Coordinates of C-alpha atoms and ligand atoms in Angstrom, one line a residue:
X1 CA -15.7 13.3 0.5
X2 CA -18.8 11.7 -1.0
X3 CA -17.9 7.4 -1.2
X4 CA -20.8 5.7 -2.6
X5 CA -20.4 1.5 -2.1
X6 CA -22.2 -0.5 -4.1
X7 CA -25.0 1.5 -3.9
X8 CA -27.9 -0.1 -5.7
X9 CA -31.7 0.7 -7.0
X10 CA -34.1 -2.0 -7.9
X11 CA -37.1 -0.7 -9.0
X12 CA -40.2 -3.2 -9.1
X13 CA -42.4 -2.0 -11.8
X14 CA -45.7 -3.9 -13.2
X15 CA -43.4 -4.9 -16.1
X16 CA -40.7 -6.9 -13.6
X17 CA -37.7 -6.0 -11.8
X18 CA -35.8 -2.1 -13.5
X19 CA -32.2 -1.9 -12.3
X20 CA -31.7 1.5 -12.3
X21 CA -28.2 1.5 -10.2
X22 CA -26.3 -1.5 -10.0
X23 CA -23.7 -2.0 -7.4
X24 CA -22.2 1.7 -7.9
X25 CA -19.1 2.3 -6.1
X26 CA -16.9 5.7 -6.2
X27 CA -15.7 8.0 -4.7
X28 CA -15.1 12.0 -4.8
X29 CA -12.5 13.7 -3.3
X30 CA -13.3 16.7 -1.2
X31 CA -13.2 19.5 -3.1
X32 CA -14.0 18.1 -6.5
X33 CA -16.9 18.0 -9.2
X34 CA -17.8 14.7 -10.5
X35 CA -19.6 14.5 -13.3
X36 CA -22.0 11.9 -14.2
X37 CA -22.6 11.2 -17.6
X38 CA -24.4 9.2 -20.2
X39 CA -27.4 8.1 -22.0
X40 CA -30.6 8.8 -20.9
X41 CA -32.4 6.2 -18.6
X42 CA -28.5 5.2 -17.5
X43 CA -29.4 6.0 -13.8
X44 CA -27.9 9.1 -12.8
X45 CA -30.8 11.0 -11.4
X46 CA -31.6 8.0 -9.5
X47 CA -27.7 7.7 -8.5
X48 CA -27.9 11.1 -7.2
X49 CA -31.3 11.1 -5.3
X50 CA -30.0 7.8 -3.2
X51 CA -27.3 10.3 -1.8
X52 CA -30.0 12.5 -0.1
X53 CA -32.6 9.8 0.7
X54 CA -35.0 10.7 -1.9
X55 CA -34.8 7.6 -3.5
X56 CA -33.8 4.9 -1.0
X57 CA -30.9 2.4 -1.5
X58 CA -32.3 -1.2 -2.3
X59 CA -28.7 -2.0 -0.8
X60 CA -25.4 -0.6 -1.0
X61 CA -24.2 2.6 1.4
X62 CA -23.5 6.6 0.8
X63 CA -20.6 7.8 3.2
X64 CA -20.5 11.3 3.3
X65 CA -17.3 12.7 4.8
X66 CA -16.5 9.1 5.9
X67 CA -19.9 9.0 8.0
X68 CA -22.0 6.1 6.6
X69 CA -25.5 8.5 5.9
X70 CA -27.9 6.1 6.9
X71 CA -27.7 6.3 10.4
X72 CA -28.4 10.0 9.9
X73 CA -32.1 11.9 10.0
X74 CA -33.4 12.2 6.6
X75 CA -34.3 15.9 7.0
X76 CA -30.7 16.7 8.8
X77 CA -28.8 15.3 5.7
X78 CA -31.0 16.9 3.2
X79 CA -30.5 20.3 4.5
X80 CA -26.6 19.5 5.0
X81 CA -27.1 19.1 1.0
X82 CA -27.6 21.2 -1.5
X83 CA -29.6 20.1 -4.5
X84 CA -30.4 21.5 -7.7
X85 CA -33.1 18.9 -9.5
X86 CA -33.5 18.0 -12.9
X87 CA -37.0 19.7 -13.0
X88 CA -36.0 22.9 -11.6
X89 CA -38.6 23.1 -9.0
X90 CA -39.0 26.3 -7.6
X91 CA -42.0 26.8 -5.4
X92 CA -44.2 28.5 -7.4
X93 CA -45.8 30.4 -4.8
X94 CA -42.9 32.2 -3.7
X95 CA -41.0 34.5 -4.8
X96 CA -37.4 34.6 -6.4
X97 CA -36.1 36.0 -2.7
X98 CA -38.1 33.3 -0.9
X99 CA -37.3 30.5 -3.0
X100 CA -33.5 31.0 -2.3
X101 CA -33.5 31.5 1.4
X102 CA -35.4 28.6 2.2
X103 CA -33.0 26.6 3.6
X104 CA -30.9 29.4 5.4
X105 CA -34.3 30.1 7.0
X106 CA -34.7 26.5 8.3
X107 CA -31.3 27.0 9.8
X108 CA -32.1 29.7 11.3
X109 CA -29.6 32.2 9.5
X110 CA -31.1 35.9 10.5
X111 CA -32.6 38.6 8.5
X112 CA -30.2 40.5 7.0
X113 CA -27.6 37.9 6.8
X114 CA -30.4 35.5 4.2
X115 CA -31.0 38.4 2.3
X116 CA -27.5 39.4 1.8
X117 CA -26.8 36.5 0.7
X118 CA -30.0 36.0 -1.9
X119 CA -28.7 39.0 -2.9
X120 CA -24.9 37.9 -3.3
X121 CA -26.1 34.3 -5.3
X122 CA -28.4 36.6 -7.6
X123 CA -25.2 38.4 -9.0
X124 CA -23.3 34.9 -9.1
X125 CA -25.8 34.0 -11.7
X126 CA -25.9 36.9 -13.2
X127 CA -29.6 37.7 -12.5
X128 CA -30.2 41.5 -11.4
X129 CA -30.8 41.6 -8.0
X130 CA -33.5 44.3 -7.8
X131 CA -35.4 43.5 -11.2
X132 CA -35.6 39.6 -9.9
X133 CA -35.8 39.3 -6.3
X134 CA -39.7 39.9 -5.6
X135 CA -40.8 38.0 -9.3
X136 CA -42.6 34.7 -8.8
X137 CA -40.9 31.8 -10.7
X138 CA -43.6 32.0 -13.3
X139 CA -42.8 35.5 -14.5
X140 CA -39.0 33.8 -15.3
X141 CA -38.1 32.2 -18.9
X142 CA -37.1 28.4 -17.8
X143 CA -33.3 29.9 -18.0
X144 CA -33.7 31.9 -15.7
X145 CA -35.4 29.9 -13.4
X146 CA -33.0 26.9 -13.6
X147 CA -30.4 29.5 -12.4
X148 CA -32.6 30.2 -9.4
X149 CA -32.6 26.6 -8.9
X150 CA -28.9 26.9 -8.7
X151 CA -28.5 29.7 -6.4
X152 CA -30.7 28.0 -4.1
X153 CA -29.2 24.9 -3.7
X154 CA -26.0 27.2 -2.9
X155 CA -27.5 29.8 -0.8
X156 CA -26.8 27.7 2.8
X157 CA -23.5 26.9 1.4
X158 CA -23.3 23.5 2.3
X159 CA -20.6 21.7 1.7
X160 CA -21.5 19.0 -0.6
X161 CA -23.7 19.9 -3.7
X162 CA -25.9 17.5 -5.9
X163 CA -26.6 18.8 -9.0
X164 CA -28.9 17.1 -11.8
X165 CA -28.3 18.9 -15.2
X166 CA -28.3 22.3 -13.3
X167 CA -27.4 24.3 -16.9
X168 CA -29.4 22.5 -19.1
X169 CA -32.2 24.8 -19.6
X170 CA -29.8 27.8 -19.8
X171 CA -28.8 29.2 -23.7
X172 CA -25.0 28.6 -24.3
X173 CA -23.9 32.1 -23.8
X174 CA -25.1 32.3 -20.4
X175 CA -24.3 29.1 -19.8
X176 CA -21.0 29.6 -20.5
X177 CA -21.4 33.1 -18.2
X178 CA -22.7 30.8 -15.2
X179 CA -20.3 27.9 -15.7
X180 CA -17.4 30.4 -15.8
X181 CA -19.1 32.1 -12.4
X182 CA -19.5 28.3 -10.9
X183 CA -16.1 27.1 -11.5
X184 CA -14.6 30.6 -10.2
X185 CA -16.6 29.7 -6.9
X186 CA -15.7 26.3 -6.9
X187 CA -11.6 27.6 -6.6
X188 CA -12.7 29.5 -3.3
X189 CA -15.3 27.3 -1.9
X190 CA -14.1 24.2 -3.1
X191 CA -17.4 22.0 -2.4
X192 CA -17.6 18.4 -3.0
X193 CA -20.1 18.0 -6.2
X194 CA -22.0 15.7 -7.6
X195 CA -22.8 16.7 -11.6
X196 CA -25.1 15.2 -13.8
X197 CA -24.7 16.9 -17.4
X198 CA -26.1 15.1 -20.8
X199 CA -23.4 17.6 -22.2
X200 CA -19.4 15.8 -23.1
X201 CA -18.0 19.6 -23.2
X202 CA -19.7 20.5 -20.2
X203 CA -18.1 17.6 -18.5
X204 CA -14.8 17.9 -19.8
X205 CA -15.3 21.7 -18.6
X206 CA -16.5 21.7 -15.1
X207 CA -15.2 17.8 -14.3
X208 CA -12.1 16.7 -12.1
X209 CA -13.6 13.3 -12.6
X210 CA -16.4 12.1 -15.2
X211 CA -18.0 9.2 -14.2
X212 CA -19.6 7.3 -17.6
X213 CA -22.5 5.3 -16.6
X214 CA -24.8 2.8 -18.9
X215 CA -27.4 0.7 -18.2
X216 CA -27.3 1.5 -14.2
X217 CA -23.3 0.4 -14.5
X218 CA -20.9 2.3 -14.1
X219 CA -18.2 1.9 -17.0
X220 CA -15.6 3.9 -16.5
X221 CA -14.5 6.7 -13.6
X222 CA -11.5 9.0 -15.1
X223 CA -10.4 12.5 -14.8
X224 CA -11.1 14.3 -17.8
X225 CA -8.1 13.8 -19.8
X226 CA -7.2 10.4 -19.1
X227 CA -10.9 9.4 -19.9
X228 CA -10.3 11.4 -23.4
X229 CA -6.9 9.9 -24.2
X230 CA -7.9 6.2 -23.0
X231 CA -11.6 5.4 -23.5
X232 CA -11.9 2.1 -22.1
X233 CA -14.0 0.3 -24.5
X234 CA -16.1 0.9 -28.0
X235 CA -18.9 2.1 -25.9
X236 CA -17.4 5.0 -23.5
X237 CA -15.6 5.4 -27.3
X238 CA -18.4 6.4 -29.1
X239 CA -19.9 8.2 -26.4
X240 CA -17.0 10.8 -26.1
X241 CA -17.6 11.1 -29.8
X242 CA -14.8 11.2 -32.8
X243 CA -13.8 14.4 -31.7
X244 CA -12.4 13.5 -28.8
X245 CA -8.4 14.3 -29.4
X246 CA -9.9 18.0 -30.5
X247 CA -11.9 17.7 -27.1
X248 CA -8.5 17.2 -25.2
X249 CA -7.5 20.4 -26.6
X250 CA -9.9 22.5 -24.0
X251 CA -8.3 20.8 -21.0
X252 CA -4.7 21.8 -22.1
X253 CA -3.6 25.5 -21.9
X254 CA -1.2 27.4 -23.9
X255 CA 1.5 27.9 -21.0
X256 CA 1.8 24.1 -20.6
X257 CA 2.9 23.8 -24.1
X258 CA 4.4 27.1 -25.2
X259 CA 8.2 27.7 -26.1
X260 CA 9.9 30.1 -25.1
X261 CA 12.6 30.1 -27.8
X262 CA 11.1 32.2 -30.2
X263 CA 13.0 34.4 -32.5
X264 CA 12.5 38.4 -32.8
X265 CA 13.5 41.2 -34.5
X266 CA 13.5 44.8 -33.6
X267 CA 12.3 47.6 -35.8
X268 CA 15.5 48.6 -36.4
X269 CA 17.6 45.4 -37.3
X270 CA 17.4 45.5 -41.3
X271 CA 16.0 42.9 -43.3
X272 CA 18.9 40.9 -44.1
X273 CA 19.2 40.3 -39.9
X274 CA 15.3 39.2 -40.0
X275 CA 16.9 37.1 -42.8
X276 CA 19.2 35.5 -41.1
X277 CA 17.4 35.0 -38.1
X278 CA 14.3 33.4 -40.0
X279 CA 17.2 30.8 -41.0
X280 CA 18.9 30.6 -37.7
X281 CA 15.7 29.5 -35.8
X282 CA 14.2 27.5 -38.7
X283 CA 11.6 29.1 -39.6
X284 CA 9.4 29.1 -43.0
X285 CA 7.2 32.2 -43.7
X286 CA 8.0 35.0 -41.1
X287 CA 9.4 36.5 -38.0
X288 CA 7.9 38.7 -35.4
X289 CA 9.1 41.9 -34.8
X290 CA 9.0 43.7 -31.0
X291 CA 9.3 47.4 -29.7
X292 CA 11.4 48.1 -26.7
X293 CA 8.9 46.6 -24.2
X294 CA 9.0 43.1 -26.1
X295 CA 5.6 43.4 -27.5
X296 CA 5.0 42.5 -31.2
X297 CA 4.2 45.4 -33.7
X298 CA 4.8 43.2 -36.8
X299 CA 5.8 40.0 -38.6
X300 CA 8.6 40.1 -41.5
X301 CA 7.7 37.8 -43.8
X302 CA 10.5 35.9 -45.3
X303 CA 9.9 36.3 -48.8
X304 CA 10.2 39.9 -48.5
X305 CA 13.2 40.1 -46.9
X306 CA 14.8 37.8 -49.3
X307 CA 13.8 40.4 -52.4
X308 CA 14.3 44.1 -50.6
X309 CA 16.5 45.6 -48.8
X310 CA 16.0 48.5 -45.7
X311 CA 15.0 48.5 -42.3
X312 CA 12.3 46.0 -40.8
X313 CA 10.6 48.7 -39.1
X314 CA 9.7 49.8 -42.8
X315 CA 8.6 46.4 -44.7
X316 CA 6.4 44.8 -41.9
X317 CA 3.0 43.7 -41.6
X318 CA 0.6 43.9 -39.1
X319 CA 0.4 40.6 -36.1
X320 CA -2.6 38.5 -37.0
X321 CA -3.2 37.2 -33.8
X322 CA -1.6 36.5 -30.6
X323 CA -2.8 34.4 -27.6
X324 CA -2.2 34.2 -24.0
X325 CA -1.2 32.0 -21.6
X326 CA -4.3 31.2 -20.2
X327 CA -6.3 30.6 -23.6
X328 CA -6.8 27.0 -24.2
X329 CA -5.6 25.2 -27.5
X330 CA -9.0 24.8 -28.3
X331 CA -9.1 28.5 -28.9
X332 CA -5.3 28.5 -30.2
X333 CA -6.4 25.5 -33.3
X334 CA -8.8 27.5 -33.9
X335 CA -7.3 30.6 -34.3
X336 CA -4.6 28.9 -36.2
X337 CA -7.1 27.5 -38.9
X338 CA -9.1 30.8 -39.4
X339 CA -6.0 32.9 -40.0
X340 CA -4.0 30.2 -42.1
X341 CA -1.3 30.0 -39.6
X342 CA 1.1 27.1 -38.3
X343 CA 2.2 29.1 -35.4
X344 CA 0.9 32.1 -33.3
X345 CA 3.1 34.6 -30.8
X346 CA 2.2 34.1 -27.1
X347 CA 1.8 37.2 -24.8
X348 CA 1.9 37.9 -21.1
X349 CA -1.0 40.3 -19.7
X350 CA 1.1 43.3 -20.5
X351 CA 1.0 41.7 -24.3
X352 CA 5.2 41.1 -24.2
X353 CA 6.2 38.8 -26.2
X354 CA 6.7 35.3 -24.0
X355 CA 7.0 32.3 -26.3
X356 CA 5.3 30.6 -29.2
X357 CA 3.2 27.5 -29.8
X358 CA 3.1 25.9 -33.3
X359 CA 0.8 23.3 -34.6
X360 CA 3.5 20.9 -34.3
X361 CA 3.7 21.2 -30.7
X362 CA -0.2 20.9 -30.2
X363 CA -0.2 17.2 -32.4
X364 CA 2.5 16.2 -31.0
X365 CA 1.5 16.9 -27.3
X366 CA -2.3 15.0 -28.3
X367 CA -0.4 12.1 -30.2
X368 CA 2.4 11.5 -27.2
X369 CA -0.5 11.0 -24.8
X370 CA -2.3 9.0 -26.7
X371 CA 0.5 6.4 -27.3
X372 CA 1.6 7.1 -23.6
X373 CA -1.9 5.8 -22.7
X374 CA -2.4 3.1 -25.2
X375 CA 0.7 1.3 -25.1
X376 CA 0.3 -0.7 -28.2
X377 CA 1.6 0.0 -31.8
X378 CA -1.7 -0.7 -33.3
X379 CA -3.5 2.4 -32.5
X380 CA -0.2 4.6 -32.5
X381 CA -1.1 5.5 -36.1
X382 CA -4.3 6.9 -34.5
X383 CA -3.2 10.3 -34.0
X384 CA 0.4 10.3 -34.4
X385 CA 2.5 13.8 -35.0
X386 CA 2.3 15.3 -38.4
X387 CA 4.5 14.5 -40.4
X388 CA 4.0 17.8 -42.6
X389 CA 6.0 19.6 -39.8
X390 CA 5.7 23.2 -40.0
X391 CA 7.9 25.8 -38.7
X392 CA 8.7 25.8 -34.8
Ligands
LIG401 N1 -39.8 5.6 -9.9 C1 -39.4 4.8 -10.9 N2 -40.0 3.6 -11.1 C2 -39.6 2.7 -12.0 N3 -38.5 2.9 -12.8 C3 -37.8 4.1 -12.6 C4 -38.2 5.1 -11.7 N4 -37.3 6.1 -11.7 C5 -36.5 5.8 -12.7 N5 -36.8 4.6 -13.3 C6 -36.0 3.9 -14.3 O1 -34.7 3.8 -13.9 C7 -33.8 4.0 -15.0 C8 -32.8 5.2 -14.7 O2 -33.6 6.4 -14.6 P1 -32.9 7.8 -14.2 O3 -33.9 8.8 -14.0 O4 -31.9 7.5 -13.1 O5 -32.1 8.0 -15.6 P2 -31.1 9.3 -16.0 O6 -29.8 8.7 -16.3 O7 -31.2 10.4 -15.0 O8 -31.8 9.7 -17.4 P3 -32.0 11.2 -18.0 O9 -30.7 11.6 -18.6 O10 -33.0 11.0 -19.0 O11 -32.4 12.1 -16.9 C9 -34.7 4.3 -16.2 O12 -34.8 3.1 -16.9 C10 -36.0 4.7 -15.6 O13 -37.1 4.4 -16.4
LIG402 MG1 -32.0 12.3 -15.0

């Protein structure tokens, strides 16, 4: 656990007194990555360095694992820490393989066991071991070198991690890669981080918590959804951007929303059953149809079996997309829009049929929340369901 208690940086400059922290107090669960986010010059780099010393408190205390840090060395808490900074910094006369073990080597880890593990962080970012390992940090793109920067702060594995913009150099495809690779580590390892990111998705991504600074405050200290649904004033508003109800819609996945009453046809129920069905459950435009293992091989559409008559197994078209239970809505909206559709068939891993989730379901779910968190009928009409239902 990382507690910070009105932790505060005065910095005297020839232009007067620069408050770049001012009386911070938080706290992050063991475990958990905190982001910290906002404008540049808000004083998260300089939040950050007071939790390893390199920028010493003007008052105000770090407690790390309820131990108050200043009684420790400086040189024992820094190597208890890892660090990725802002700059990237990797000593430029070294190489890749001696850049990352530099801290196992201080603790005196052994031979094979350091280069094992340089080894072990180079595929967790995705760098190949053997083409990297013996480069010097100039013959890397600044991607690739920020990723370095990663994998040594992580090589010692220390428990807690301070991070200062640790992707930002990266291209979004591979930062998506590494992000993925982080937060797939993070479920095994589960370190206590400290994230700075410029980035609102990145945040909403990687965050338990997202701490919103400004001006060396700290406004507002939420986990991601809450902070989304319930901005706490014009300023953390803006910030999170207009966007922010589709933003919710990466933090919410499609087995917390799906139903499981769907209807189905088989291929050989005829088309006045799909008919009927279509009516029984409500629906508009179509109906999915299943083969014996439950997994969808067509739709019906409605108009067709209103005007002919046969088998559905003879008058079907093909499934234009199905999702799973792990995609987020994000992916499902989108999906929706690009194929035209108000609803879209959910599938296990073995792609049987499990449920559906309808547009209706995704406004309503952002709309609830929203009036859960605001309370007040004068912002209900904010993002309230549609009105326009369609089928479900
Ligand atoms: N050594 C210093 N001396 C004087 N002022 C400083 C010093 N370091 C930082 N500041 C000031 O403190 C404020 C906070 O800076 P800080 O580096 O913490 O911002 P930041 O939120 O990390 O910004 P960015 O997103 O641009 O990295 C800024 O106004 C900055 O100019
Ligand atoms: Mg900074």
């Amino acid at each position: 656990m990382i507690r910070l208690d009105n932790l505060t940086k005065v910095f005297d400059t020839p232009k007067g007194a620069v408050t770049a922290a001012d009386h911070i107090s938080m706290e992050v669960p063991t475990g958990e990555i905190c982001i910290l986010l906002g404008p540049s010059g808000c004083g998260k780099t300089t939040t950050l360095k007071m939790i390893n010393r390199i920028i010493r408190p003007t008052s105000g205390k770090v407690f790390i694992n309820g131990e108050d840090t200043t009684s420790l060395d400086t040189q024992d808490l820094r190597r208890s820490i890892g660090y990725v900074i802002q700059q990237i910094g990797l000593f430029p006369n070294m190489t890749i393989e001696e850049n990352i073990t530099v801290v196992p080597k201080l603790l005196g880890w052994d031979k094979a066991k350091y280069k094992e593990r340089a080894r072990e962080m180079m595929r967790m970012i995705a760098l190949e071991p053997d083409a990297f390992l013996k480069r010097y940090p100039s013959e890397l793109s600044g991607g690739q070198q920020q990723r370095i920067g990663v994998a040594r702060a992580l090589a010692a594995d220390p428990p807690v991690m301070l991070m200062d913009e640790p992707f930002g150099a990266i291209d979004p495809i591979n930062r998506a890669v590494i992000q993925d690779e982080f937060l797939k580590m993070q479920q095994d390892l589960k370190k206590t981080i400290m994230f700075v990111s410029h980035d609102i998705d990145e945040a909403i991504k990687m965050g338990d918590r997202i701490a919103i600074f400004r001006e060396g405050k700290l406004v507002q200290y939420s986990q991601p959804d809450e902070l989304l649904a319930a901005p706490k004033n014009e300023f953390v508003e803006s910030f999170l951007g207009e966007d922010r109800a589709l933003k919710r819609l990466n933090l919410v996945k499609v087995r917390d929303l799906a139903s499981e009453d769907i209807g189905l046809v088989r291929p050989d129920d005829t088309l006045e059953t799909a008919l009927a069905r279509i009516g029984d459950y409500g629906y508009q435009t179509s109906i999915v149809m299943v083969n014996a293992k439950r997994q969808p091989v067509g739709i019906i559409s409605a108009a067709v079996a209103r005007t002919t008559k046969g088998h559905c197994r003879d008058h079907f078209q093909s499934v234009p997309v199905v999702v799973s239970l792990d995609d987020d809505l994000r992916k499902v909206a989108s999906l929706m829009f690009s194929n035209d559709m108000t609803w879209v068939p959910c599938v296990d891993d073995e792609g049987r049929i499990v449920g559906q989730i309808t547009q209706r379901s995704i406004t309503h779910h952002l709309g609830s929340r929203y009036r859960a968190h605001s309370g007040a009928d004068d912002t209900v009409g904010e993002a309230s369901p549609s009105s326009s239902a369609s089928e479900e």
